[in-house]
N, CA, C and O atoms as a DFTB+ gen file, in Angstrom:
172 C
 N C O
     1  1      87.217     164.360     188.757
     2  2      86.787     162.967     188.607
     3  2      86.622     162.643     187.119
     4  3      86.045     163.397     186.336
     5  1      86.970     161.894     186.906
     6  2      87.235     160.850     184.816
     7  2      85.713     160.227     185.432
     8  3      85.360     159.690     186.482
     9  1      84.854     160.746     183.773
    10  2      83.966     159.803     183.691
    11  2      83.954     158.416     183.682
    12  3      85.008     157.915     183.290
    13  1      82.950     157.546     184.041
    14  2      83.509     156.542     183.318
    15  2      82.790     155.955     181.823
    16  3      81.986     156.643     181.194
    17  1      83.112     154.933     181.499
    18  2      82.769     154.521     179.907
    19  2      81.336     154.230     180.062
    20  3      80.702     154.245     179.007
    21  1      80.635     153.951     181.210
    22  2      79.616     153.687     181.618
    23  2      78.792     155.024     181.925
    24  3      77.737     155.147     181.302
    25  1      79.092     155.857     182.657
    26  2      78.755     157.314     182.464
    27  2      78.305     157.809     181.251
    28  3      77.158     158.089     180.904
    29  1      80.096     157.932     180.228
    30  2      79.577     158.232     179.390
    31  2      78.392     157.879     177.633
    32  3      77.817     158.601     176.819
    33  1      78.562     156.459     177.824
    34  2      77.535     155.671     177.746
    35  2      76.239     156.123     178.056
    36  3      75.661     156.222     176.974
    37  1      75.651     156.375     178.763
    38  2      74.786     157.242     179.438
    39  2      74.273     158.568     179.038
    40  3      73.234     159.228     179.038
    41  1      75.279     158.617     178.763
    42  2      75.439     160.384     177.910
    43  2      74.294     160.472     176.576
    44  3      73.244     161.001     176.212
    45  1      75.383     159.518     176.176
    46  2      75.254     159.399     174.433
    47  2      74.011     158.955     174.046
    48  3      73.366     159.331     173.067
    49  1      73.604     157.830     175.177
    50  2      72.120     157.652     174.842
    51  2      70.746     158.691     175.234
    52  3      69.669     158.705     174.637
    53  1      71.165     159.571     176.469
    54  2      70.704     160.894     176.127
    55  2      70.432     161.652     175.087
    56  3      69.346     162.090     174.706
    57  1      71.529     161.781     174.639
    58  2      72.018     162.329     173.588
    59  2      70.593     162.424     172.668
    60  3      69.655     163.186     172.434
    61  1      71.303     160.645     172.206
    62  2      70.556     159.963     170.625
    63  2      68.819     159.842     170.630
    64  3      68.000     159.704     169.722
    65  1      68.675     159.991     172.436
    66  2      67.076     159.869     172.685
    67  2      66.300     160.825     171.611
    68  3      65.493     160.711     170.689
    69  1      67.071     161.880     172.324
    70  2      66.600     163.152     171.399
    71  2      66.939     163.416     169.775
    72  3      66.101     163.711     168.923
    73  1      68.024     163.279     169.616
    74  2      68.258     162.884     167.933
    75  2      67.853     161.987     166.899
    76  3      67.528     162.508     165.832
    77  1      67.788     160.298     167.033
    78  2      68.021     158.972     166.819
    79  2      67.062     158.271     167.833
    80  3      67.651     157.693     168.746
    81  1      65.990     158.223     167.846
    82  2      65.239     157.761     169.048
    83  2      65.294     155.686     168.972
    84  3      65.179     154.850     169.867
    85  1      65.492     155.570     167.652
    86  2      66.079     153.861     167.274
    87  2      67.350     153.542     167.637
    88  3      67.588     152.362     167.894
    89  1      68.165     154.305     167.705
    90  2      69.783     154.154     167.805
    91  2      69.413     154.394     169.556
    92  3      69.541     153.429     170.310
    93  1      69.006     155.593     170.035
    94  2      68.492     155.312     171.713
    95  2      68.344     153.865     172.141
    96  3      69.076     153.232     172.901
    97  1      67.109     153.415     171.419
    98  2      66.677     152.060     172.281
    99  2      67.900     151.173     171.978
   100  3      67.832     150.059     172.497
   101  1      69.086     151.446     171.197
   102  2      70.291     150.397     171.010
   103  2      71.602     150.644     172.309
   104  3      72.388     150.004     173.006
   105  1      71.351     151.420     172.146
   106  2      72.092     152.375     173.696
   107  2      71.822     151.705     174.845
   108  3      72.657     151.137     175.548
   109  1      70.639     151.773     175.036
   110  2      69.840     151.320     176.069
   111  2      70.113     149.802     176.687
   112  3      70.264     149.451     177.857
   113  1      70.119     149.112     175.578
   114  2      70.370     147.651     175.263
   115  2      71.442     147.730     176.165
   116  3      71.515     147.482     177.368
   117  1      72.578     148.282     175.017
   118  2      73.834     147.917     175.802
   119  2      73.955     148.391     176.344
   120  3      75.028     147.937     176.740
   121  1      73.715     149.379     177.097
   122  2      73.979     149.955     178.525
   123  2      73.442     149.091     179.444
   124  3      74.185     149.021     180.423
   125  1      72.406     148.361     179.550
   126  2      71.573     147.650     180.558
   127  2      72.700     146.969     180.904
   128  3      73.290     147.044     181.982
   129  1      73.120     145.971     179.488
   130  2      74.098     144.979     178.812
   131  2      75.400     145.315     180.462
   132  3      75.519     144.989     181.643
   133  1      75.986     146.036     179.555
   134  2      77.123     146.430     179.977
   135  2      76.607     146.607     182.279
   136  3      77.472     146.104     182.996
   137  1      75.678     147.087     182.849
   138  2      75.403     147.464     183.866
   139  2      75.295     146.150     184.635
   140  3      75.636     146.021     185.811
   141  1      74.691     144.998     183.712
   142  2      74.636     144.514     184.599
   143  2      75.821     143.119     184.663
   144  3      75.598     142.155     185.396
   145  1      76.753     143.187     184.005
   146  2      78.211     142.256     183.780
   147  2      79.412     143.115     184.621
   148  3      79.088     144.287     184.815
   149  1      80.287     142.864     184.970
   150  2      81.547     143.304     185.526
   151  2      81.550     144.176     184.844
   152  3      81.066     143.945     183.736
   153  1      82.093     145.672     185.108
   154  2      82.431     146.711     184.502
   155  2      83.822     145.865     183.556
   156  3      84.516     144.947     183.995
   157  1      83.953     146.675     181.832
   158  2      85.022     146.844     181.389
   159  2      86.109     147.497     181.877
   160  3      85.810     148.549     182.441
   161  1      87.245     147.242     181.855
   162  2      88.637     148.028     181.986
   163  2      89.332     148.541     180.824
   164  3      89.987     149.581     180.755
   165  1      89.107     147.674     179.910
   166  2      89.296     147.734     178.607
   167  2      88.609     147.964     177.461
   168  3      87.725     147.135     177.245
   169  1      88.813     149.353     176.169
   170  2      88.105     149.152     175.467
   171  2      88.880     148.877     174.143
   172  3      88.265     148.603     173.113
């Protein structure tokens, strides 16, 4: 199974929680962002 951009999205703000805890809450944003509009097909 291919992640998707939304998955990995997900990831990264994992990620940055722990690294970048300001760049996290930007993640976050757009992930909400992105969750709650039509998925992209395109990046």
């Amino acid at each position: 199974m291919v992640p998707t951009l939304l998955d990995s999205l997900r990831e990264g703000q994992a990620y940055a929680s722990e690294k970048m805890p300001v760049l996290a809450e930007f993640f976050q944003e757009f992930t909400d962002t992105l969750g709650s509009e039509t998925p992209y097909r395109h990046i």
